[in-house]
PDB file of C-alpha atoms and ligand atoms in Angstrom:
ATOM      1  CA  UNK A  13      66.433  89.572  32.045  1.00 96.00           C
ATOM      2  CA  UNK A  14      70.038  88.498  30.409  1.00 97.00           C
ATOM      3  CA  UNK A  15      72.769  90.111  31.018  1.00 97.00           C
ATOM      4  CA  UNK A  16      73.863  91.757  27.639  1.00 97.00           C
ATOM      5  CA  UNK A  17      77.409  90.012  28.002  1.00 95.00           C
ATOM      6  CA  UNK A  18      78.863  86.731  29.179  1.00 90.00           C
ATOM      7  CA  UNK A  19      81.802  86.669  31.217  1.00 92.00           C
ATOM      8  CA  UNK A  20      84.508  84.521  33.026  1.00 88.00           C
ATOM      9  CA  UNK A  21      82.744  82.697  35.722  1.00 89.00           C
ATOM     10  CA  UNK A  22      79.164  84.225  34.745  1.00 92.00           C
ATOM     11  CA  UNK A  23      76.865  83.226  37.102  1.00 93.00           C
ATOM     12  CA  UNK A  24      73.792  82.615  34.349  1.00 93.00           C
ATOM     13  CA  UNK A  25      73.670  78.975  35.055  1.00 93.00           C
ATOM     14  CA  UNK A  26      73.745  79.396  38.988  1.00 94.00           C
ATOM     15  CA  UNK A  27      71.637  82.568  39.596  1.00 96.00           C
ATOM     16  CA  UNK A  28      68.104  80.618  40.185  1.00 96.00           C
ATOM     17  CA  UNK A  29      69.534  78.904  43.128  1.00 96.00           C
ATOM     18  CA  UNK A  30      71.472  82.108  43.752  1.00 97.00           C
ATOM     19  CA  UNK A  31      67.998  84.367  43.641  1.00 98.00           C
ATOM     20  CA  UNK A  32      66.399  81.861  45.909  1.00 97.00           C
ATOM     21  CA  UNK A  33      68.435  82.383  48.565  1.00 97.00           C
ATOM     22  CA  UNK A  34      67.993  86.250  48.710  1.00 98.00           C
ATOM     23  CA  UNK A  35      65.576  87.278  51.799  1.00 97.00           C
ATOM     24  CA  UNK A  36      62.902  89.883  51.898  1.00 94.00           C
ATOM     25  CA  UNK A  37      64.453  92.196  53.899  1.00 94.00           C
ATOM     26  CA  UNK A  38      66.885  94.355  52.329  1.00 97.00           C
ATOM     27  CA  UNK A  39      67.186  97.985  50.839  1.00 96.00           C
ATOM     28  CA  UNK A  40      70.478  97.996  49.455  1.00 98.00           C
ATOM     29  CA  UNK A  41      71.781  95.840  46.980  1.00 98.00           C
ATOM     30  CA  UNK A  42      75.440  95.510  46.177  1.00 98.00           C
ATOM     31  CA  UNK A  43      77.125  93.163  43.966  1.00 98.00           C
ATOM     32  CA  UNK A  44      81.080  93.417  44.438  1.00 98.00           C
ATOM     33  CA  UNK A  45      82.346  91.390  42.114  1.00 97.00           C
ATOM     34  CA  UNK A  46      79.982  92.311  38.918  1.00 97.00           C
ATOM     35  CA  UNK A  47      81.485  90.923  35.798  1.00 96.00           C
ATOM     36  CA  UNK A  48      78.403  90.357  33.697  1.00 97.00           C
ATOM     37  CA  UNK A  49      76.052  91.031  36.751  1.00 98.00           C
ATOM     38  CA  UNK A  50      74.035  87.957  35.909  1.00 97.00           C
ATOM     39  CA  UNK A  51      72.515  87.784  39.185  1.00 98.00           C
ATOM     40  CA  UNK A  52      71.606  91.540  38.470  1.00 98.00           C
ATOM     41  CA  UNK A  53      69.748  91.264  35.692  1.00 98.00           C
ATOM     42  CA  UNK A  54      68.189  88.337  36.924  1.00 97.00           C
ATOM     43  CA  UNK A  55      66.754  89.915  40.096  1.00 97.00           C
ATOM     44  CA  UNK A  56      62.996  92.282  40.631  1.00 95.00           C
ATOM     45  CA  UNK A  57      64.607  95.817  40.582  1.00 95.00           C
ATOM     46  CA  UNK A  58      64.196  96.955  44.706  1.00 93.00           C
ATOM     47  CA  UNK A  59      66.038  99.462  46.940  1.00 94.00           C
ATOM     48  CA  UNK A  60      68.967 101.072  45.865  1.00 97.00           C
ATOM     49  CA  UNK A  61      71.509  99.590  43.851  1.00 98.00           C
ATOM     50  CA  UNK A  62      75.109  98.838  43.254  1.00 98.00           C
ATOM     51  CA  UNK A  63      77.159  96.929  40.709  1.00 98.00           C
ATOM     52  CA  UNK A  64      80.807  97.241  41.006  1.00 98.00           C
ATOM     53  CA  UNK A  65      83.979  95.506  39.722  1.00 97.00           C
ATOM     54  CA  UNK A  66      87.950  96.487  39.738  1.00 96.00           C
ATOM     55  CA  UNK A  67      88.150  95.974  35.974  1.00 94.00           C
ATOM     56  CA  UNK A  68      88.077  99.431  34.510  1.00 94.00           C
ATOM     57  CA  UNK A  69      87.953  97.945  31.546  1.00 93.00           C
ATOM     58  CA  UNK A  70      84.725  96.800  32.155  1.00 96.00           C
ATOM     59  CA  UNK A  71      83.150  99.540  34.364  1.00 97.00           C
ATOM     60  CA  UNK A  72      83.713 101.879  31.693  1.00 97.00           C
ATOM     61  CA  UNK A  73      81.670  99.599  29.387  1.00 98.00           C
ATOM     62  CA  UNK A  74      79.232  99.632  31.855  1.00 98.00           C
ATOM     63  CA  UNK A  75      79.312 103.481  32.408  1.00 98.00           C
ATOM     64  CA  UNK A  76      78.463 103.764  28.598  1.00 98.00           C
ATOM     65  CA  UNK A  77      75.751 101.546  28.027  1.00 98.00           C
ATOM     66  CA  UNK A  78      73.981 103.164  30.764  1.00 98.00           C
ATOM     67  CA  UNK A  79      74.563 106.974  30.203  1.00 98.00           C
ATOM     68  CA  UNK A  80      75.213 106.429  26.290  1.00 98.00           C
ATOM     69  CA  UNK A  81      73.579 103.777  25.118  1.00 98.00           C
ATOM     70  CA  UNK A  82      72.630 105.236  21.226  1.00 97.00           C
ATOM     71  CA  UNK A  83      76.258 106.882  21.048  1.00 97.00           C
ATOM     72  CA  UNK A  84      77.563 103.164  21.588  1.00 96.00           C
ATOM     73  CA  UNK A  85      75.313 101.672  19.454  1.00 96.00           C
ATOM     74  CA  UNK A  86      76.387 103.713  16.439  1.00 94.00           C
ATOM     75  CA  UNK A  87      80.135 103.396  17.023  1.00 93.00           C
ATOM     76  CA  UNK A  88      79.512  99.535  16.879  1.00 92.00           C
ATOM     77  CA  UNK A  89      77.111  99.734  13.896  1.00 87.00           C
ATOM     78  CA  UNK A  90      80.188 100.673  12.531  1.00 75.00           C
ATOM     79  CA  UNK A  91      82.733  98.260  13.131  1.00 75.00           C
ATOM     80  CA  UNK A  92      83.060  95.355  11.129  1.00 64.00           C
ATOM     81  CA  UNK A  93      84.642  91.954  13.100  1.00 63.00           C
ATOM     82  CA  UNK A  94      87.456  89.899  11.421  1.00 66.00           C
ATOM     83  CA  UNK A  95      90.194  88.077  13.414  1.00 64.00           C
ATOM     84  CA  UNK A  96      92.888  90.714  12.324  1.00 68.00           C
ATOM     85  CA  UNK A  97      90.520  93.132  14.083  1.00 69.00           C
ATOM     86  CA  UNK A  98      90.068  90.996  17.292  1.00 66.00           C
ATOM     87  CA  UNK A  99      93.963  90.890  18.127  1.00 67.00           C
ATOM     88  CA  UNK A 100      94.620  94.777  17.272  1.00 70.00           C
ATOM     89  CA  UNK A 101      91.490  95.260  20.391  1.00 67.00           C
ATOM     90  CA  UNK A 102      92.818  93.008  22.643  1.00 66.00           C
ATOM     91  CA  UNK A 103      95.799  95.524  21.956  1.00 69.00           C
ATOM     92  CA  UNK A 104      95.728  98.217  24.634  1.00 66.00           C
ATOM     93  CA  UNK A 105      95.260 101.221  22.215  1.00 66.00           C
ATOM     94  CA  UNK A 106      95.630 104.403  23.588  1.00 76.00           C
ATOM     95  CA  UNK A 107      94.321 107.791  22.242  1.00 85.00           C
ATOM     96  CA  UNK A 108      90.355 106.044  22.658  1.00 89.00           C
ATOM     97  CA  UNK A 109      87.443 108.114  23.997  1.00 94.00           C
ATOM     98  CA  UNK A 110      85.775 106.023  26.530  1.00 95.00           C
ATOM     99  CA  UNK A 111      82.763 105.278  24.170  1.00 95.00           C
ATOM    100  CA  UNK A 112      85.384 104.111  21.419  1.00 92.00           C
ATOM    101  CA  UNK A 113      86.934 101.906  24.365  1.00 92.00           C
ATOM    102  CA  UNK A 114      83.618 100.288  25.145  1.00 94.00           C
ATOM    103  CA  UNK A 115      82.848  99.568  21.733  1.00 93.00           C
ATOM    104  CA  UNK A 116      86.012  97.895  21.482  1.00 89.00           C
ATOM    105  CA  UNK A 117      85.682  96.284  24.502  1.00 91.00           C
ATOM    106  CA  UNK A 118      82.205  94.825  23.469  1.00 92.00           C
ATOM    107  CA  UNK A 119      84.137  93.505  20.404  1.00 88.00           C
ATOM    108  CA  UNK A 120      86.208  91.775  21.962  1.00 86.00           C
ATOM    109  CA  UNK A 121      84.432  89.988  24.810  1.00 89.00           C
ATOM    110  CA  UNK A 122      81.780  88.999  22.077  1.00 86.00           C
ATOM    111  CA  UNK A 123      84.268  87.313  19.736  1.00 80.00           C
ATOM    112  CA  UNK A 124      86.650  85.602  22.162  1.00 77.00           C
ATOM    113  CA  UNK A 125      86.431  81.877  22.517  1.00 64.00           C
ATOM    114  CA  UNK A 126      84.561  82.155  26.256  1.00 59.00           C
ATOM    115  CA  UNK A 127      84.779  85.126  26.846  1.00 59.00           C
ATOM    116  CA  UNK A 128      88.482  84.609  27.516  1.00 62.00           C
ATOM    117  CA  UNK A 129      89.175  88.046  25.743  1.00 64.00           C
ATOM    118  CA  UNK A 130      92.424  85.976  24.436  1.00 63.00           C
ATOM    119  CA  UNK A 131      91.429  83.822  21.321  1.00 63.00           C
ATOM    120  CA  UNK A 132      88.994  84.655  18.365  1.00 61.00           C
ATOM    121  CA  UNK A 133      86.029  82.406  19.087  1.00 63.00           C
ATOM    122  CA  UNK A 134      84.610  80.917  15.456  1.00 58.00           C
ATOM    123  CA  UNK A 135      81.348  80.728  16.289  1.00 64.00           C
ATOM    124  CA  UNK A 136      79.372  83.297  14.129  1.00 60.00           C
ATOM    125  CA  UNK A 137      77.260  86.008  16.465  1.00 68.00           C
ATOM    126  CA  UNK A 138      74.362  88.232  16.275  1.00 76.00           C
ATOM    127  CA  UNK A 139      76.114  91.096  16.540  1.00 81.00           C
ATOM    128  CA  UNK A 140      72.719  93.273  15.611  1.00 86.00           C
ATOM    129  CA  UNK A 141      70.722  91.997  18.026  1.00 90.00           C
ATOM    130  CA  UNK A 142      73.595  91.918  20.924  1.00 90.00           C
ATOM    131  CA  UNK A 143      73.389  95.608  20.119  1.00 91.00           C
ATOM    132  CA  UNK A 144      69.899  96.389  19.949  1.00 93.00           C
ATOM    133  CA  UNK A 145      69.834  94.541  23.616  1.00 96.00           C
ATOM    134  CA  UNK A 146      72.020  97.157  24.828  1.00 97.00           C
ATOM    135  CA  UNK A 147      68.853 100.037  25.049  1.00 97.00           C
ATOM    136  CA  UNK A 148      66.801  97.220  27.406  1.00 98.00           C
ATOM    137  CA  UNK A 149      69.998  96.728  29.437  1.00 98.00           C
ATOM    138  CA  UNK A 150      70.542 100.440  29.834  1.00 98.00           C
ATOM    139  CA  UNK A 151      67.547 101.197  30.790  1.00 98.00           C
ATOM    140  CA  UNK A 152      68.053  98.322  33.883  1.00 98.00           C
ATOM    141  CA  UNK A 153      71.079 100.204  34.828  1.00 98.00           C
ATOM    142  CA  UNK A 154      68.999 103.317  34.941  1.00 98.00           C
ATOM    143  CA  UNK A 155      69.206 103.661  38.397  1.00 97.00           C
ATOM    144  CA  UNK A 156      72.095 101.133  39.326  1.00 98.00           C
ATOM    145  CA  UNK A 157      75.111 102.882  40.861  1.00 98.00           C
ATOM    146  CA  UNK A 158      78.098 101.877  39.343  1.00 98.00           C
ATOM    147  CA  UNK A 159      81.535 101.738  40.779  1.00 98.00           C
ATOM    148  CA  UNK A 160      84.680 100.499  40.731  1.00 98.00           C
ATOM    149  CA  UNK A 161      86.677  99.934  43.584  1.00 97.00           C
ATOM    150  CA  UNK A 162      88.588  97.022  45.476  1.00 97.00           C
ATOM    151  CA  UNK A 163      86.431  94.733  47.509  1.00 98.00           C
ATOM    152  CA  UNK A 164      87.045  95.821  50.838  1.00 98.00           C
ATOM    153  CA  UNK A 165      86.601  99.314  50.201  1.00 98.00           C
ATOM    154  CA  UNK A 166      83.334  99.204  48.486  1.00 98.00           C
ATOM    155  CA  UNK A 167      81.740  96.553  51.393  1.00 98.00           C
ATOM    156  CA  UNK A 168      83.041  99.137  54.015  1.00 98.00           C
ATOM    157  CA  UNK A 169      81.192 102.131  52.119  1.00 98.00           C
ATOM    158  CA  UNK A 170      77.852 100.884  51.056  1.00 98.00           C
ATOM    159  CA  UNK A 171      77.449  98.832  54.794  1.00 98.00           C
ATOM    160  CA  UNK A 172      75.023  99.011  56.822  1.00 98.00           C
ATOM    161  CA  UNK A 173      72.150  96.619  58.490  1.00 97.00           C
ATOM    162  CA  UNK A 174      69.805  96.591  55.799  1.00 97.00           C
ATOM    163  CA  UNK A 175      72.312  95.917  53.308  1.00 98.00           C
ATOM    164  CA  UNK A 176      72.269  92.707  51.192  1.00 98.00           C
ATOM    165  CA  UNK A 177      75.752  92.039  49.785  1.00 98.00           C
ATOM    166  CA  UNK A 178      76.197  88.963  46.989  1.00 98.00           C
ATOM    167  CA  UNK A 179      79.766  88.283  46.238  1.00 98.00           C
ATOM    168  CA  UNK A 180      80.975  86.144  43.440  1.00 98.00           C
ATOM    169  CA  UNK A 181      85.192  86.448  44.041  1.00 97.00           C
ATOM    170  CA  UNK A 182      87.605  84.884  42.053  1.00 94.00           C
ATOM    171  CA  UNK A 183      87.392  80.454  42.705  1.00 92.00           C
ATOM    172  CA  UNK A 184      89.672  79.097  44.842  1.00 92.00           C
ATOM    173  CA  UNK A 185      92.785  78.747  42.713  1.00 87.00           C
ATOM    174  CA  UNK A 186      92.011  80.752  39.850  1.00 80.00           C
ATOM    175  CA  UNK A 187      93.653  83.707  40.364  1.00 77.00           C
ATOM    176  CA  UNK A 188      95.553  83.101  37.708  1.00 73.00           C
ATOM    177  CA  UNK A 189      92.933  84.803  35.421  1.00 73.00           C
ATOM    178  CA  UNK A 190      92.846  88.412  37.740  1.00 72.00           C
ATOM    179  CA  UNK A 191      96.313  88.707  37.903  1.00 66.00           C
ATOM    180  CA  UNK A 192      96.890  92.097  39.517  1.00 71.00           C
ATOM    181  CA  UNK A 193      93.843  92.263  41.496  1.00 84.00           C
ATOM    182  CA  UNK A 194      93.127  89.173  43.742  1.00 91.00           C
ATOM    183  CA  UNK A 195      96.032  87.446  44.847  1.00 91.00           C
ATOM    184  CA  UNK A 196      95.310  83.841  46.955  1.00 91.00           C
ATOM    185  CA  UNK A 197      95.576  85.702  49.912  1.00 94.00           C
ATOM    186  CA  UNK A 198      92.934  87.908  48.702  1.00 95.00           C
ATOM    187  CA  UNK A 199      90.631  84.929  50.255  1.00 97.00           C
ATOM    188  CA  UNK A 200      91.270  85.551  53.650  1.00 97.00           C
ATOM    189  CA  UNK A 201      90.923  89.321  53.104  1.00 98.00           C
ATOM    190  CA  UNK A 202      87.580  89.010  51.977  1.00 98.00           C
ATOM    191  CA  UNK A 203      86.798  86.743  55.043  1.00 98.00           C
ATOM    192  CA  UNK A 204      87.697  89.037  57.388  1.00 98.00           C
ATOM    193  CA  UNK A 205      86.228  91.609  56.030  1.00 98.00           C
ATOM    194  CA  UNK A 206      82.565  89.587  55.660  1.00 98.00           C
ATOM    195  CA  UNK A 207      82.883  88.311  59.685  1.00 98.00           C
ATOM    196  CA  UNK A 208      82.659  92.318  60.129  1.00 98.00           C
ATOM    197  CA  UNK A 209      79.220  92.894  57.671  1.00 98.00           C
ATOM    198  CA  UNK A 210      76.633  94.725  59.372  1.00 98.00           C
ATOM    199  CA  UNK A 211      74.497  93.673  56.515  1.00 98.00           C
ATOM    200  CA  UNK A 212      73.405  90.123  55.084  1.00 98.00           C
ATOM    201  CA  UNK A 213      75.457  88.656  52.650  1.00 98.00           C
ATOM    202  CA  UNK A 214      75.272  85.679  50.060  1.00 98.00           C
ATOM    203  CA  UNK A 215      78.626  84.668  48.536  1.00 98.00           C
ATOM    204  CA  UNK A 216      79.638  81.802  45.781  1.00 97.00           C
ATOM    205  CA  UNK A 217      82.601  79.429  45.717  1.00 97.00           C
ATOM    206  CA  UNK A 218      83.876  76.471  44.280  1.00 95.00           C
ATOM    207  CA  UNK A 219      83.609  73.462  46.245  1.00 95.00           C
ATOM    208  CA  UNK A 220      86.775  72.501  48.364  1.00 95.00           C
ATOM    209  CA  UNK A 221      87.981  72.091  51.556  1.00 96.00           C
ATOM    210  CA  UNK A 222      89.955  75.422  51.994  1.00 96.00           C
ATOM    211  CA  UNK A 223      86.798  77.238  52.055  1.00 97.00           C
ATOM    212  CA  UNK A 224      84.571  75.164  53.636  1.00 97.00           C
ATOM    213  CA  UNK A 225      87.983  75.290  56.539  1.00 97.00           C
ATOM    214  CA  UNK A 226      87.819  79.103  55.859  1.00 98.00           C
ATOM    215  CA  UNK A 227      83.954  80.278  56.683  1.00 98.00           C
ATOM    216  CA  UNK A 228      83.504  77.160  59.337  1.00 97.00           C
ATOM    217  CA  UNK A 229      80.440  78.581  61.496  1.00 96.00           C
ATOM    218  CA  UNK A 230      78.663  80.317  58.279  1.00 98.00           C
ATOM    219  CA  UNK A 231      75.477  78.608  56.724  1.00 98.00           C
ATOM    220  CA  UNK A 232      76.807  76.329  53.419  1.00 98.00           C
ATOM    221  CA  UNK A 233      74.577  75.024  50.696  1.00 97.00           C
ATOM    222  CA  UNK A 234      75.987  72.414  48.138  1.00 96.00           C
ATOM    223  CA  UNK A 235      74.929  73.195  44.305  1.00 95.00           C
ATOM    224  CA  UNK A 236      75.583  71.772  41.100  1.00 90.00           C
ATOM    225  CA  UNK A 237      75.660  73.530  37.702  1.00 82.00           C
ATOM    226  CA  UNK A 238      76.490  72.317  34.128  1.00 76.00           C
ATOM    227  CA  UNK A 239      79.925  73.577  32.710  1.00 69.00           C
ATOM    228  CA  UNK A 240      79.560  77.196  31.173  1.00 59.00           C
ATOM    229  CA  UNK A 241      80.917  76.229  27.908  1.00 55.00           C
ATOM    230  CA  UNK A 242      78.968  72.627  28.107  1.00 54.00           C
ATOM    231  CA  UNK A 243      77.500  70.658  24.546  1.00 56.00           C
ATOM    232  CA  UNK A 244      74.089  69.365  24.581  1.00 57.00           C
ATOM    233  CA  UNK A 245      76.129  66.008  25.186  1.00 59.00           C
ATOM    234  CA  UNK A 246      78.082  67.086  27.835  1.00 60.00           C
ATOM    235  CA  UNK A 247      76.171  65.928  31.084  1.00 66.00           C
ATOM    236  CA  UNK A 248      79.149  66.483  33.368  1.00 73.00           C
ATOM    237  CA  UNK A 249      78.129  68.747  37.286  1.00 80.00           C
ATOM    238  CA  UNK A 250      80.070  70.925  39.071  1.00 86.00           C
ATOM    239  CA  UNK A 251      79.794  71.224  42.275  1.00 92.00           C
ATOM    240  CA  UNK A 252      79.849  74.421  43.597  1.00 95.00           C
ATOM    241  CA  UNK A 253      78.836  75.900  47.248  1.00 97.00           C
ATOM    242  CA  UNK A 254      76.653  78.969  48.281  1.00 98.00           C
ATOM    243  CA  UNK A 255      77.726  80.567  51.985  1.00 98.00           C
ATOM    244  CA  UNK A 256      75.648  82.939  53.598  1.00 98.00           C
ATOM    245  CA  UNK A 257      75.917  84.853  57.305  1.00 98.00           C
ATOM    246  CA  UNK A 258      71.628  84.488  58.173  1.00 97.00           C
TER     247      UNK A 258
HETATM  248  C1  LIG B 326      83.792  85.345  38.867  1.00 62.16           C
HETATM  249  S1  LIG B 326      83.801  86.957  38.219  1.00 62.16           S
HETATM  250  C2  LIG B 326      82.176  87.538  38.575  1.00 62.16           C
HETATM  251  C3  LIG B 326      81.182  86.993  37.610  1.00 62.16           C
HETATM  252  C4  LIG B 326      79.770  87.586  37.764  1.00 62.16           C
HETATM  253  N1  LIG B 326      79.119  87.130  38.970  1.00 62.16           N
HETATM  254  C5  LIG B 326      78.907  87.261  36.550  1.00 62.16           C
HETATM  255  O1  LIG B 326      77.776  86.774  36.691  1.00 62.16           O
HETATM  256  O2  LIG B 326      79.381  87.500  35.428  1.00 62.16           O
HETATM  257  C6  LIG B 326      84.794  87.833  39.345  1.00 62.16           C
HETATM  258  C7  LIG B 326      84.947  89.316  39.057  1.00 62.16           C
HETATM  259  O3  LIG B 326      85.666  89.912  40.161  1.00 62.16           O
HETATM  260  C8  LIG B 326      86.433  90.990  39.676  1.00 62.16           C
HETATM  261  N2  LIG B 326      87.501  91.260  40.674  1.00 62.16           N
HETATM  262  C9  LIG B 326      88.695  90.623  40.813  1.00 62.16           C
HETATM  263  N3  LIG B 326      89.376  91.127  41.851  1.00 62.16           N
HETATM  264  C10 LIG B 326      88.593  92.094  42.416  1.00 62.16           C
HETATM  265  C11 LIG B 326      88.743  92.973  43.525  1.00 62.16           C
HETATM  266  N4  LIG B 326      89.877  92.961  44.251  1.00 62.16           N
HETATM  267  N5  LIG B 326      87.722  93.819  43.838  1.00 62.16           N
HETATM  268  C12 LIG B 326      86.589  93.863  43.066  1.00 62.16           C
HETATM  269  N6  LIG B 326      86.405  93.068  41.974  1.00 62.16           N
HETATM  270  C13 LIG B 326      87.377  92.180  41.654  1.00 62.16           C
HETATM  271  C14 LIG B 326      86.958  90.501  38.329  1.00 62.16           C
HETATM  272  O4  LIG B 326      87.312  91.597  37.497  1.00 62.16           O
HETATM  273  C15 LIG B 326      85.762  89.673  37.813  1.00 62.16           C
HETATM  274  O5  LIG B 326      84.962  90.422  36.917  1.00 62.16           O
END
């Protein structure tokens, strides 16, 4: 299934080849860098499950539309989107409940240009049936654990050997757009803390030579995907490489 948002480096164009490089084997599931979860929603429900991202932002949005799906639904039945609206959301406002902050939240990722959750996207949206889609995804994250931690400290909690780990971090040089929480030397953290993975894991970067240099000795696959905010007439690739450790 979709996920029921789109996101900064969403993986919806990617996750087929993504999916076909998971192996049988595994009882765990944890995807550390969720954002929409895209590879989430697009994979057979199995073992136990984790989705888990440092925005808390976003977790809470997450939190809600699995434990309060209806509530949510009838806080955004009644909000009405104009562009004034959009730029008091992006507004931290304080004084929210967290289903008020979700519904905001929602708001705002669903009218930005992108996703970029910094300019009020033209386009008009189905903003009825983006929220009716909310009961189907809440009943996926039924039974989907859902955290928010740092990297590091989530892969050293949930590991073990039949773990499967996929990681989507932050693209080389793009940092820029988590400001706060992954710096460029963030990279080599992550590294060091995959050489010590008990379990499998199945991670996504942009093509270049830093981290090709970086996981030398890991198993690389070269991938191409259309541009995320591609027209019909834009043919343009982009290359993009999938590393795994089996
Ligand atoms: C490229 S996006 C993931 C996109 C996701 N795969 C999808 O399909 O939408 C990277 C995510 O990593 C999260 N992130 C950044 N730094 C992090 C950290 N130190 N620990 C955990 N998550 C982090 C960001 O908030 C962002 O949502």
């Amino acid at each position: 299934m979709n996920s029921f948002i789109s996101w900064i480096g969403g993986k919806k164009l990617l996750r087929k080849k993504i999916l076909e490089q998971f192996p049988e084997d595994y009882d765990r599931y944890i995807e550390v860098f969720g954002g929409a979860g895209w590879v989430l929603f697009g994979k057979e429900k199995k073992g136990m499950e984790v989705y888990n991202d440092i925005n808390s932002d976003l977790v809470n949005l997450y939190r809600c539309v699995k434990f309060h799906p209806e509530t949510l639904q009838k806080e955004l039945d009644g909000i009405l989107m104009s562009r004034e609206l959009f730029f008091d959301f992006i507004q931290n406002a304080r004084g929210l409940t967290d289903i008020q902050r979700a519904a905001r939240f929602f708001v705002a990722i669903k009218e930005s240009y992108g996703s970029g959750l910094d300019s009020f996207g033209v386009k008009p949206k189905n903003m009825k049936k983006a929220v009716d889609f909310l009961s189907l995804a809440s009943e996926r994250l039924s039974t989907v654990v859902i955290e928010n931690l740092d990297f590091e400290h989530l892969i050293r909690t949930y590991d073990r050997p039949g773990a499967l780990f996929y990681l989507d971090p932050p693209y080389y040089e793009t940092e820029k757009y988590y400001p706060d929480r992954f710096q460029p030397e963030d990279h080599t953290r992550l590294k060091k803390t995959l050489d010590e993975v008990k379990g499998k894991w199945i991670l996504s970067y942009n093509e270049c030579p830093e981290i090709r240099n970086l996981y030398d000795g890991y198993t690389v696959i070269s991938v191409e995907r259309p541009h995320n905010l591609a027209t019909k007439s834009d043919s343009k690739k982009y290359k993009e490489i999938i590393i795994k450790n089996f």
